[in-house]
């Protein structure tokens, strides 16, 4: 039985899940969960999807009901920020001056929206989408006929575009690269999503730099592009990625490299300190490299890794990273990561909005991007995990079931 005091910094998806996993694994010592936001741990994915469209209420955002924390003796401190970690004294200072001791510390401070310092920004307020408070502002601003300019064609920007269209607003996506999702998806998928969004009335400015914002008294009136064109708008959402909140760890002397560096148990260079979720750079044993992932499954996985290590349980088996995105009636599910890919195999029909793209390295699948194709996602995920050789011809043939592909 361990009565060690566990202190968790960051009450987001990873932090909240770690507290629950610790109790699940039988940790009996005190658990304190400190969060800067004034809310109990909640889910961010619906903020750009169902919740933004008014299809999910606040309670549905919550990770667990409020009673869970009291019932499990998890001491929650909200609306307060951790400002300093003293590793020698094993204590953390909070923004209200309180000092909390720990035996084991878990850093789960997540990431924040990357900001753009654009000329004209002082006259034209921009929105970002990371927290529920951000989402409240966005939701209050989107209305039928409003013109929304979204800077950045990543998943969050595209999901907001789809939700805005559902709410009757106009949407234009401005992307610096020649294609949307350039960092995270293959060109076929980028083309597919571009066409699908266009069909739903979203406009795209690709290969386009934002030179300045125009507006008055905080109200935006236009985005000016690098080529001089003006795109009139009523609101501007910046969706250009996220930065890890690693400063606290860095100041405490923990190695960071685009994320707090952790091992397979989510442990940092300090054996008493773990880090989990979006803030980490973690090993991906399946791919023999380290990476920073931003996804709910990753937050849950690392919460489990840390809780297992702290309570002396076996680590969870190596997982295949995965992710999803919902836009219109499209469910995108991605398993694996497309490192060092030789070629692609397409299964199904993009014109029917039902297909999967397999990223191949030799005869093994590295990653699969599946649109409205849960069997391809599940089957692909299993094959990636097993690194079983597959025949490209069989994989490309939808008449051969995913179960049979590998045999
Ligand atoms: P967070 O959820 O960011 O939580 C970190 C918490 O720590 C925050 O509450 C922060 O305020 C707090 N914190 C930071 N610094 C301090 C400090 N010094 N002291 C105290 N507290 C601090 N993932 C998917 O898999 N699928 C999706 O469809 C998807 N959609 C998304 C849509 C949106 C709009 C967003 C923003 C994210 C989406 N994600 C999605 C990503 C997913 O939500 C994140 O990967 C996940 O929330 C990471 O959890 P986390 O606990 O590491 O970080």
JSON list of N, CA and C in Angstrom, two decimals, residues 185-258:
[
{"chain": "A", "resi": 185, "resn": "UNK", "atom": "N", "xyz": [-1.78, 15.11, -42.86]},
{"chain": "A", "resi": 185, "resn": "UNK", "atom": "CA", "xyz": [-2.52, 14.15, -43.69]},
{"chain": "A", "resi": 185, "resn": "UNK", "atom": "C", "xyz": [-1.90, 14.08, -45.08]},
{"chain": "A", "resi": 186, "resn": "UNK", "atom": "N", "xyz": [-2.21, 12.99, -45.81]},
{"chain": "A", "resi": 186, "resn": "UNK", "atom": "CA", "xyz": [-1.65, 12.83, -47.15]},
{"chain": "A", "resi": 186, "resn": "UNK", "atom": "C", "xyz": [-2.40, 13.74, -48.13]},
{"chain": "A", "resi": 187, "resn": "UNK", "atom": "N", "xyz": [-1.77, 14.03, -49.28]},
{"chain": "A", "resi": 187, "resn": "UNK", "atom": "CA", "xyz": [-2.40, 14.95, -50.25]},
{"chain": "A", "resi": 187, "resn": "UNK", "atom": "C", "xyz": [-3.79, 14.49, -50.69]},
{"chain": "A", "resi": 188, "resn": "UNK", "atom": "N", "xyz": [-3.99, 13.18, -50.82]},
{"chain": "A", "resi": 188, "resn": "UNK", "atom": "CA", "xyz": [-5.31, 12.69, -51.23]},
{"chain": "A", "resi": 188, "resn": "UNK", "atom": "C", "xyz": [-6.39, 13.12, -50.24]},
{"chain": "A", "resi": 189, "resn": "UNK", "atom": "N", "xyz": [-6.05, 13.02, -48.97]},
{"chain": "A", "resi": 189, "resn": "UNK", "atom": "CA", "xyz": [-7.01, 13.40, -47.93]},
{"chain": "A", "resi": 189, "resn": "UNK", "atom": "C", "xyz": [-7.24, 14.91, -47.94]},
{"chain": "A", "resi": 190, "resn": "UNK", "atom": "N", "xyz": [-6.16, 15.66, -48.14]},
{"chain": "A", "resi": 190, "resn": "UNK", "atom": "CA", "xyz": [-6.28, 17.12, -48.21]},
{"chain": "A", "resi": 190, "resn": "UNK", "atom": "C", "xyz": [-7.23, 17.50, -49.34]},
{"chain": "A", "resi": 191, "resn": "UNK", "atom": "N", "xyz": [-7.03, 16.88, -50.50]},
{"chain": "A", "resi": 191, "resn": "UNK", "atom": "CA", "xyz": [-7.88, 17.20, -51.67]},
{"chain": "A", "resi": 191, "resn": "UNK", "atom": "C", "xyz": [-9.33, 16.82, -51.39]},
{"chain": "A", "resi": 192, "resn": "UNK", "atom": "N", "xyz": [-9.49, 15.66, -50.76]},
{"chain": "A", "resi": 192, "resn": "UNK", "atom": "CA", "xyz": [-10.84, 15.18, -50.47]},
{"chain": "A", "resi": 192, "resn": "UNK", "atom": "C", "xyz": [-11.56, 16.18, -49.54]},
{"chain": "A", "resi": 193, "resn": "UNK", "atom": "N", "xyz": [-10.88, 16.57, -48.45]},
{"chain": "A", "resi": 193, "resn": "UNK", "atom": "CA", "xyz": [-11.53, 17.49, -47.50]},
{"chain": "A", "resi": 193, "resn": "UNK", "atom": "C", "xyz": [-11.78, 18.87, -48.14]},
{"chain": "A", "resi": 194, "resn": "UNK", "atom": "N", "xyz": [-10.84, 19.31, -48.96]},
{"chain": "A", "resi": 194, "resn": "UNK", "atom": "CA", "xyz": [-11.04, 20.61, -49.61]},
{"chain": "A", "resi": 194, "resn": "UNK", "atom": "C", "xyz": [-12.31, 20.57, -50.47]},
{"chain": "A", "resi": 195, "resn": "UNK", "atom": "N", "xyz": [-12.43, 19.51, -51.26]},
{"chain": "A", "resi": 195, "resn": "UNK", "atom": "CA", "xyz": [-13.60, 19.40, -52.14]},
{"chain": "A", "resi": 195, "resn": "UNK", "atom": "C", "xyz": [-14.88, 19.28, -51.31]},
{"chain": "A", "resi": 196, "resn": "UNK", "atom": "N", "xyz": [-14.83, 18.51, -50.24]},
{"chain": "A", "resi": 196, "resn": "UNK", "atom": "CA", "xyz": [-16.03, 18.30, -49.43]},
{"chain": "A", "resi": 196, "resn": "UNK", "atom": "C", "xyz": [-16.48, 19.60, -48.77]},
{"chain": "A", "resi": 197, "resn": "UNK", "atom": "N", "xyz": [-15.51, 20.33, -48.25]},
{"chain": "A", "resi": 197, "resn": "UNK", "atom": "CA", "xyz": [-15.85, 21.63, -47.62]},
{"chain": "A", "resi": 197, "resn": "UNK", "atom": "C", "xyz": [-16.39, 22.61, -48.68]},
{"chain": "A", "resi": 198, "resn": "UNK", "atom": "N", "xyz": [-15.76, 22.60, -49.86]},
{"chain": "A", "resi": 198, "resn": "UNK", "atom": "CA", "xyz": [-16.25, 23.52, -50.92]},
{"chain": "A", "resi": 198, "resn": "UNK", "atom": "C", "xyz": [-17.69, 23.21, -51.25]},
{"chain": "A", "resi": 199, "resn": "UNK", "atom": "N", "xyz": [-17.98, 21.91, -51.31]},
{"chain": "A", "resi": 199, "resn": "UNK", "atom": "CA", "xyz": [-19.36, 21.49, -51.60]},
{"chain": "A", "resi": 199, "resn": "UNK", "atom": "C", "xyz": [-20.33, 22.05, -50.55]},
{"chain": "A", "resi": 200, "resn": "UNK", "atom": "N", "xyz": [-19.82, 22.25, -49.35]},
{"chain": "A", "resi": 200, "resn": "UNK", "atom": "CA", "xyz": [-20.67, 22.79, -48.27]},
{"chain": "A", "resi": 200, "resn": "UNK", "atom": "C", "xyz": [-20.52, 24.31, -48.14]},
{"chain": "A", "resi": 201, "resn": "UNK", "atom": "N", "xyz": [-19.89, 24.92, -49.14]},
{"chain": "A", "resi": 201, "resn": "UNK", "atom": "CA", "xyz": [-19.88, 26.39, -49.17]},
{"chain": "A", "resi": 201, "resn": "UNK", "atom": "C", "xyz": [-18.71, 27.05, -48.49]},
{"chain": "A", "resi": 202, "resn": "UNK", "atom": "N", "xyz": [-17.71, 26.28, -48.05]},
{"chain": "A", "resi": 202, "resn": "UNK", "atom": "CA", "xyz": [-16.52, 26.89, -47.45]},
{"chain": "A", "resi": 202, "resn": "UNK", "atom": "C", "xyz": [-15.60, 27.34, -48.59]},
{"chain": "A", "resi": 203, "resn": "UNK", "atom": "N", "xyz": [-15.02, 28.53, -48.43]},
{"chain": "A", "resi": 203, "resn": "UNK", "atom": "CA", "xyz": [-14.06, 28.99, -49.43]},
{"chain": "A", "resi": 203, "resn": "UNK", "atom": "C", "xyz": [-12.65, 28.77, -48.90]},
{"chain": "A", "resi": 204, "resn": "UNK", "atom": "N", "xyz": [-11.70, 28.60, -49.81]},
{"chain": "A", "resi": 204, "resn": "UNK", "atom": "CA", "xyz": [-10.31, 28.39, -49.39]},
{"chain": "A", "resi": 204, "resn": "UNK", "atom": "C", "xyz": [-9.40, 29.40, -50.07]},
{"chain": "A", "resi": 205, "resn": "UNK", "atom": "N", "xyz": [-8.46, 29.90, -49.32]},
{"chain": "A", "resi": 205, "resn": "UNK", "atom": "CA", "xyz": [-7.35, 30.67, -49.87]},
{"chain": "A", "resi": 205, "resn": "UNK", "atom": "C", "xyz": [-6.11, 29.87, -49.51]},
{"chain": "A", "resi": 206, "resn": "UNK", "atom": "N", "xyz": [-5.59, 29.11, -50.49]},
{"chain": "A", "resi": 206, "resn": "UNK", "atom": "CA", "xyz": [-4.43, 28.27, -50.23]},
{"chain": "A", "resi": 206, "resn": "UNK", "atom": "C", "xyz": [-3.17, 28.98, -50.69]},
{"chain": "A", "resi": 207, "resn": "UNK", "atom": "N", "xyz": [-2.04, 28.56, -50.12]},
{"chain": "A", "resi": 207, "resn": "UNK", "atom": "CA", "xyz": [-0.79, 29.21, -50.50]},
{"chain": "A", "resi": 207, "resn": "UNK", "atom": "C", "xyz": [-0.88, 30.71, -50.22]},
{"chain": "A", "resi": 208, "resn": "UNK", "atom": "N", "xyz": [-1.59, 31.06, -49.19]},
{"chain": "A", "resi": 208, "resn": "UNK", "atom": "CA", "xyz": [-1.90, 32.47, -48.95]},
{"chain": "A", "resi": 208, "resn": "UNK", "atom": "C", "xyz": [-1.40, 32.91, -47.57]},
{"chain": "A", "resi": 209, "resn": "UNK", "atom": "N", "xyz": [-0.67, 34.00, -47.57]},
{"chain": "A", "resi": 209, "resn": "UNK", "atom": "CA", "xyz": [-0.17, 34.51, -46.29]},
{"chain": "A", "resi": 209, "resn": "UNK", "atom": "C", "xyz": [-1.11, 35.61, -45.81]},
{"chain": "A", "resi": 210, "resn": "UNK", "atom": "N", "xyz": [-1.31, 35.67, -44.49]},
{"chain": "A", "resi": 210, "resn": "UNK", "atom": "CA", "xyz": [-2.08, 36.79, -43.93]},
{"chain": "A", "resi": 210, "resn": "UNK", "atom": "C", "xyz": [-1.07, 37.91, -43.64]},
{"chain": "A", "resi": 211, "resn": "UNK", "atom": "N", "xyz": [-1.29, 39.07, -44.28]},
{"chain": "A", "resi": 211, "resn": "UNK", "atom": "CA", "xyz": [-0.35, 40.17, -44.09]},
{"chain": "A", "resi": 211, "resn": "UNK", "atom": "C", "xyz": [-0.79, 41.07, -42.94]},
{"chain": "A", "resi": 212, "resn": "UNK", "atom": "N", "xyz": [-2.10, 41.27, -42.78]},
{"chain": "A", "resi": 212, "resn": "UNK", "atom": "CA", "xyz": [-2.58, 42.19, -41.74]},
{"chain": "A", "resi": 212, "resn": "UNK", "atom": "C", "xyz": [-4.07, 41.97, -41.50]},
{"chain": "A", "resi": 213, "resn": "UNK", "atom": "N", "xyz": [-4.51, 42.52, -40.37]},
{"chain": "A", "resi": 213, "resn": "UNK", "atom": "CA", "xyz": [-5.93, 42.51, -40.06]},
{"chain": "A", "resi": 213, "resn": "UNK", "atom": "C", "xyz": [-6.43, 43.94, -40.14]},
{"chain": "A", "resi": 214, "resn": "UNK", "atom": "N", "xyz": [-7.70, 44.08, -40.51]},
{"chain": "A", "resi": 214, "resn": "UNK", "atom": "CA", "xyz": [-8.30, 45.41, -40.50]},
{"chain": "A", "resi": 214, "resn": "UNK", "atom": "C", "xyz": [-9.50, 45.38, -39.58]},
{"chain": "A", "resi": 215, "resn": "UNK", "atom": "N", "xyz": [-9.75, 46.50, -38.93]},
{"chain": "A", "resi": 215, "resn": "UNK", "atom": "CA", "xyz": [-10.91, 46.56, -38.05]},
{"chain": "A", "resi": 215, "resn": "UNK", "atom": "C", "xyz": [-10.90, 47.83, -37.24]},
{"chain": "A", "resi": 216, "resn": "UNK", "atom": "N", "xyz": [-11.89, 47.96, -36.40]},
{"chain": "A", "resi": 216, "resn": "UNK", "atom": "CA", "xyz": [-12.00, 49.16, -35.58]},
{"chain": "A", "resi": 216, "resn": "UNK", "atom": "C", "xyz": [-12.52, 48.78, -34.21]},
{"chain": "A", "resi": 217, "resn": "UNK", "atom": "N", "xyz": [-11.95, 49.38, -33.21]},
{"chain": "A", "resi": 217, "resn": "UNK", "atom": "CA", "xyz": [-12.39, 49.16, -31.82]},
{"chain": "A", "resi": 217, "resn": "UNK", "atom": "C", "xyz": [-12.51, 47.68, -31.49]},
{"chain": "A", "resi": 218, "resn": "UNK", "atom": "N", "xyz": [-11.59, 46.90, -32.01]},
{"chain": "A", "resi": 218, "resn": "UNK", "atom": "CA", "xyz": [-11.58, 45.48, -31.69]},
{"chain": "A", "resi": 218, "resn": "UNK", "atom": "C", "xyz": [-12.39, 44.63, -32.65]},
{"chain": "A", "resi": 219, "resn": "UNK", "atom": "N", "xyz": [-13.28, 45.24, -33.44]},
{"chain": "A", "resi": 219, "resn": "UNK", "atom": "CA", "xyz": [-14.13, 44.47, -34.35]},
{"chain": "A", "resi": 219, "resn": "UNK", "atom": "C", "xyz": [-13.41, 44.30, -35.69]},
{"chain": "A", "resi": 220, "resn": "UNK", "atom": "N", "xyz": [-13.11, 43.07, -36.10]},
{"chain": "A", "resi": 220, "resn": "UNK", "atom": "CA", "xyz": [-12.45, 42.89, -37.40]},
{"chain": "A", "resi": 220, "resn": "UNK", "atom": "C", "xyz": [-13.39, 43.21, -38.56]},
{"chain": "A", "resi": 221, "resn": "UNK", "atom": "N", "xyz": [-12.81, 43.75, -39.63]},
{"chain": "A", "resi": 221, "resn": "UNK", "atom": "CA", "xyz": [-13.62, 43.99, -40.83]},
{"chain": "A", "resi": 221, "resn": "UNK", "atom": "C", "xyz": [-13.05, 43.27, -42.04]},
{"chain": "A", "resi": 222, "resn": "UNK", "atom": "N", "xyz": [-11.76, 42.94, -42.00]},
{"chain": "A", "resi": 222, "resn": "UNK", "atom": "CA", "xyz": [-11.18, 42.22, -43.14]},
{"chain": "A", "resi": 222, "resn": "UNK", "atom": "C", "xyz": [-9.83, 41.62, -42.76]},
{"chain": "A", "resi": 223, "resn": "UNK", "atom": "N", "xyz": [-9.48, 40.57, -43.51]},
{"chain": "A", "resi": 223, "resn": "UNK", "atom": "CA", "xyz": [-8.12, 40.02, -43.44]},
{"chain": "A", "resi": 223, "resn": "UNK", "atom": "C", "xyz": [-7.45, 40.44, -44.74]},
{"chain": "A", "resi": 224, "resn": "UNK", "atom": "N", "xyz": [-6.27, 41.02, -44.62]},
{"chain": "A", "resi": 224, "resn": "UNK", "atom": "CA", "xyz": [-5.54, 41.40, -45.84]},
{"chain": "A", "resi": 224, "resn": "UNK", "atom": "C", "xyz": [-4.49, 40.34, -46.13]},
{"chain": "A", "resi": 225, "resn": "UNK", "atom": "N", "xyz": [-4.51, 39.84, -47.35]},
{"chain": "A", "resi": 225, "resn": "UNK", "atom": "CA", "xyz": [-3.55, 38.80, -47.73]},
{"chain": "A", "resi": 225, "resn": "UNK", "atom": "C", "xyz": [-2.26, 39.41, -48.27]},
{"chain": "A", "resi": 226, "resn": "UNK", "atom": "N", "xyz": [-1.24, 38.56, -48.34]},
{"chain": "A", "resi": 226, "resn": "UNK", "atom": "CA", "xyz": [0.07, 39.01, -48.82]},
{"chain": "A", "resi": 226, "resn": "UNK", "atom": "C", "xyz": [0.02, 39.59, -50.22]},
{"chain": "A", "resi": 227, "resn": "UNK", "atom": "N", "xyz": [-0.91, 39.12, -51.06]},
{"chain": "A", "resi": 227, "resn": "UNK", "atom": "CA", "xyz": [-0.98, 39.66, -52.43]},
{"chain": "A", "resi": 227, "resn": "UNK", "atom": "C", "xyz": [-1.84, 40.92, -52.51]},
{"chain": "A", "resi": 228, "resn": "UNK", "atom": "N", "xyz": [-2.22, 41.45, -51.35]},
{"chain": "A", "resi": 228, "resn": "UNK", "atom": "CA", "xyz": [-2.94, 42.72, -51.31]},
{"chain": "A", "resi": 228, "resn": "UNK", "atom": "C", "xyz": [-4.46, 42.59, -51.27]},
{"chain": "A", "resi": 229, "resn": "UNK", "atom": "N", "xyz": [-4.96, 41.39, -51.54]},
{"chain": "A", "resi": 229, "resn": "UNK", "atom": "CA", "xyz": [-6.43, 41.24, -51.53]},
{"chain": "A", "resi": 229, "resn": "UNK", "atom": "C", "xyz": [-7.01, 41.35, -50.13]},
{"chain": "A", "resi": 230, "resn": "UNK", "atom": "N", "xyz": [-8.24, 41.86, -50.05]},
{"chain": "A", "resi": 230, "resn": "UNK", "atom": "CA", "xyz": [-8.94, 42.00, -48.77]},
{"chain": "A", "resi": 230, "resn": "UNK", "atom": "C", "xyz": [-10.05, 40.97, -48.70]},
{"chain": "A", "resi": 231, "resn": "UNK", "atom": "N", "xyz": [-10.10, 40.23, -47.61]},
{"chain": "A", "resi": 231, "resn": "UNK", "atom": "CA", "xyz": [-11.23, 39.31, -47.43]},
{"chain": "A", "resi": 231, "resn": "UNK", "atom": "C", "xyz": [-12.11, 39.89, -46.32]},
{"chain": "A", "resi": 232, "resn": "UNK", "atom": "N", "xyz": [-13.24, 40.46, -46.65]},
{"chain": "A", "resi": 232, "resn": "UNK", "atom": "CA", "xyz": [-14.11, 41.05, -45.62]},
{"chain": "A", "resi": 232, "resn": "UNK", "atom": "C", "xyz": [-14.59, 39.96, -44.65]},
{"chain": "A", "resi": 233, "resn": "UNK", "atom": "N", "xyz": [-14.63, 40.29, -43.38]},
{"chain": "A", "resi": 233, "resn": "UNK", "atom": "CA", "xyz": [-15.09, 39.29, -42.40]},
{"chain": "A", "resi": 233, "resn": "UNK", "atom": "C", "xyz": [-15.61, 40.00, -41.14]},
{"chain": "A", "resi": 234, "resn": "UNK", "atom": "N", "xyz": [-16.32, 39.25, -40.33]},
{"chain": "A", "resi": 234, "resn": "UNK", "atom": "CA", "xyz": [-16.83, 39.79, -39.06]},
{"chain": "A", "resi": 234, "resn": "UNK", "atom": "C", "xyz": [-16.07, 39.21, -37.87]},
{"chain": "A", "resi": 235, "resn": "UNK", "atom": "N", "xyz": [-15.49, 38.03, -38.06]},
{"chain": "A", "resi": 235, "resn": "UNK", "atom": "CA", "xyz": [-14.67, 37.46, -36.99]},
{"chain": "A", "resi": 235, "resn": "UNK", "atom": "C", "xyz": [-13.54, 36.65, -37.58]},
{"chain": "A", "resi": 236, "resn": "UNK", "atom": "N", "xyz": [-12.45, 36.57, -36.80]},
{"chain": "A", "resi": 236, "resn": "UNK", "atom": "CA", "xyz": [-11.26, 35.87, -37.26]},
{"chain": "A", "resi": 236, "resn": "UNK", "atom": "C", "xyz": [-10.87, 34.85, -36.21]},
{"chain": "A", "resi": 237, "resn": "UNK", "atom": "N", "xyz": [-10.74, 33.60, -36.63]},
{"chain": "A", "resi": 237, "resn": "UNK", "atom": "CA", "xyz": [-10.25, 32.56, -35.73]},
{"chain": "A", "resi": 237, "resn": "UNK", "atom": "C", "xyz": [-8.85, 32.17, -36.17]},
{"chain": "A", "resi": 238, "resn": "UNK", "atom": "N", "xyz": [-7.92, 32.20, -35.23]},
{"chain": "A", "resi": 238, "resn": "UNK", "atom": "CA", "xyz": [-6.56, 31.76, -35.54]},
{"chain": "A", "resi": 238, "resn": "UNK", "atom": "C", "xyz": [-6.45, 30.30, -35.10]},
{"chain": "A", "resi": 239, "resn": "UNK", "atom": "N", "xyz": [-6.15, 29.44, -36.04]},
{"chain": "A", "resi": 239, "resn": "UNK", "atom": "CA", "xyz": [-6.03, 28.01, -35.72]},
{"chain": "A", "resi": 239, "resn": "UNK", "atom": "C", "xyz": [-4.75, 27.46, -36.34]},
{"chain": "A", "resi": 240, "resn": "UNK", "atom": "N", "xyz": [-3.63, 27.88, -35.78]},
{"chain": "A", "resi": 240, "resn": "UNK", "atom": "CA", "xyz": [-2.35, 27.53, -36.40]},
{"chain": "A", "resi": 240, "resn": "UNK", "atom": "C", "xyz": [-1.50, 26.63, -35.49]},
{"chain": "A", "resi": 241, "resn": "UNK", "atom": "N", "xyz": [-2.18, 25.77, -34.77]},
{"chain": "A", "resi": 241, "resn": "UNK", "atom": "CA", "xyz": [-1.43, 24.79, -33.98]},
{"chain": "A", "resi": 241, "resn": "UNK", "atom": "C", "xyz": [-1.29, 25.17, -32.53]},
{"chain": "A", "resi": 242, "resn": "UNK", "atom": "N", "xyz": [-0.61, 24.32, -31.79]},
{"chain": "A", "resi": 242, "resn": "UNK", "atom": "CA", "xyz": [-0.51, 24.50, -30.34]},
{"chain": "A", "resi": 242, "resn": "UNK", "atom": "C", "xyz": [0.94, 24.33, -29.89]},
{"chain": "A", "resi": 243, "resn": "UNK", "atom": "N", "xyz": [1.25, 25.01, -28.80]},
{"chain": "A", "resi": 243, "resn": "UNK", "atom": "CA", "xyz": [2.61, 24.94, -28.21]},
{"chain": "A", "resi": 243, "resn": "UNK", "atom": "C", "xyz": [2.51, 24.27, -26.85]},
{"chain": "A", "resi": 244, "resn": "UNK", "atom": "N", "xyz": [3.46, 23.39, -26.52]},
{"chain": "A", "resi": 244, "resn": "UNK", "atom": "CA", "xyz": [3.39, 22.71, -25.22]},
{"chain": "A", "resi": 244, "resn": "UNK", "atom": "C", "xyz": [3.65, 23.67, -24.06]},
{"chain": "A", "resi": 245, "resn": "UNK", "atom": "N", "xyz": [2.88, 23.53, -23.00]},
{"chain": "A", "resi": 245, "resn": "UNK", "atom": "CA", "xyz": [3.09, 24.36, -21.79]},
{"chain": "A", "resi": 245, "resn": "UNK", "atom": "C", "xyz": [4.21, 23.74, -20.95]},
{"chain": "A", "resi": 246, "resn": "UNK", "atom": "N", "xyz": [5.44, 23.87, -21.44]},
{"chain": "A", "resi": 246, "resn": "UNK", "atom": "CA", "xyz": [6.56, 23.16, -20.83]},
{"chain": "A", "resi": 246, "resn": "UNK", "atom": "C", "xyz": [7.44, 24.06, -19.96]},
{"chain": "A", "resi": 247, "resn": "UNK", "atom": "N", "xyz": [7.07, 25.36, -19.87]},
{"chain": "A", "resi": 247, "resn": "UNK", "atom": "CA", "xyz": [7.97, 26.32, -19.20]},
{"chain": "A", "resi": 247, "resn": "UNK", "atom": "C", "xyz": [8.25, 25.96, -17.74]},
{"chain": "A", "resi": 248, "resn": "UNK", "atom": "N", "xyz": [7.21, 25.47, -17.06]},
{"chain": "A", "resi": 248, "resn": "UNK", "atom": "CA", "xyz": [7.34, 25.10, -15.65]},
{"chain": "A", "resi": 248, "resn": "UNK", "atom": "C", "xyz": [8.40, 24.00, -15.50]},
{"chain": "A", "resi": 249, "resn": "UNK", "atom": "N", "xyz": [8.33, 23.01, -16.36]},
{"chain": "A", "resi": 249, "resn": "UNK", "atom": "CA", "xyz": [9.28, 21.89, -16.33]},
{"chain": "A", "resi": 249, "resn": "UNK", "atom": "C", "xyz": [10.67, 22.37, -16.71]},
{"chain": "A", "resi": 250, "resn": "UNK", "atom": "N", "xyz": [10.72, 23.22, -17.73]},
{"chain": "A", "resi": 250, "resn": "UNK", "atom": "CA", "xyz": [12.00, 23.75, -18.19]},
{"chain": "A", "resi": 250, "resn": "UNK", "atom": "C", "xyz": [12.71, 24.51, -17.09]},
{"chain": "A", "resi": 251, "resn": "UNK", "atom": "N", "xyz": [11.92, 25.38, -16.40]},
{"chain": "A", "resi": 251, "resn": "UNK", "atom": "CA", "xyz": [12.51, 26.19, -15.32]},
{"chain": "A", "resi": 251, "resn": "UNK", "atom": "C", "xyz": [12.99, 25.31, -14.17]},
{"chain": "A", "resi": 252, "resn": "UNK", "atom": "N", "xyz": [12.42, 24.12, -14.05]},
{"chain": "A", "resi": 252, "resn": "UNK", "atom": "CA", "xyz": [12.85, 23.20, -12.99]},
{"chain": "A", "resi": 252, "resn": "UNK", "atom": "C", "xyz": [14.02, 22.34, -13.45]},
{"chain": "A", "resi": 253, "resn": "UNK", "atom": "N", "xyz": [14.51, 22.61, -14.65]},
{"chain": "A", "resi": 253, "resn": "UNK", "atom": "CA", "xyz": [15.70, 21.91, -15.14]},
{"chain": "A", "resi": 253, "resn": "UNK", "atom": "C", "xyz": [15.42, 20.55, -15.76]},
{"chain": "A", "resi": 254, "resn": "UNK", "atom": "N", "xyz": [14.16, 20.29, -16.08]},
{"chain": "A", "resi": 254, "resn": "UNK", "atom": "CA", "xyz": [13.84, 19.00, -16.72]},
{"chain": "A", "resi": 254, "resn": "UNK", "atom": "C", "xyz": [14.07, 19.13, -18.23]},
{"chain": "A", "resi": 255, "resn": "UNK", "atom": "N", "xyz": [14.69, 18.13, -18.85]},
{"chain": "A", "resi": 255, "resn": "UNK", "atom": "CA", "xyz": [14.95, 18.22, -20.28]},
{"chain": "A", "resi": 255, "resn": "UNK", "atom": "C", "xyz": [13.66, 18.36, -21.09]},
{"chain": "A", "resi": 256, "resn": "UNK", "atom": "N", "xyz": [13.64, 19.34, -21.98]},
{"chain": "A", "resi": 256, "resn": "UNK", "atom": "CA", "xyz": [12.48, 19.59, -22.85]},
{"chain": "A", "resi": 256, "resn": "UNK", "atom": "C", "xyz": [13.00, 19.76, -24.27]},
{"chain": "A", "resi": 257, "resn": "UNK", "atom": "N", "xyz": [12.27, 19.23, -25.21]},
{"chain": "A", "resi": 257, "resn": "UNK", "atom": "CA", "xyz": [12.65, 19.38, -26.61]},
{"chain": "A", "resi": 257, "resn": "UNK", "atom": "C", "xyz": [11.36, 19.33, -27.41]},
{"chain": "A", "resi": 258, "resn": "UNK", "atom": "N", "xyz": [10.75, 20.50, -27.62]},
{"chain": "A", "resi": 258, "resn": "UNK", "atom": "CA", "xyz": [9.38, 20.54, -28.16]},
{"chain": "A", "resi": 258, "resn": "UNK", "atom": "C", "xyz": [8.50, 19.62, -27.35]}
]
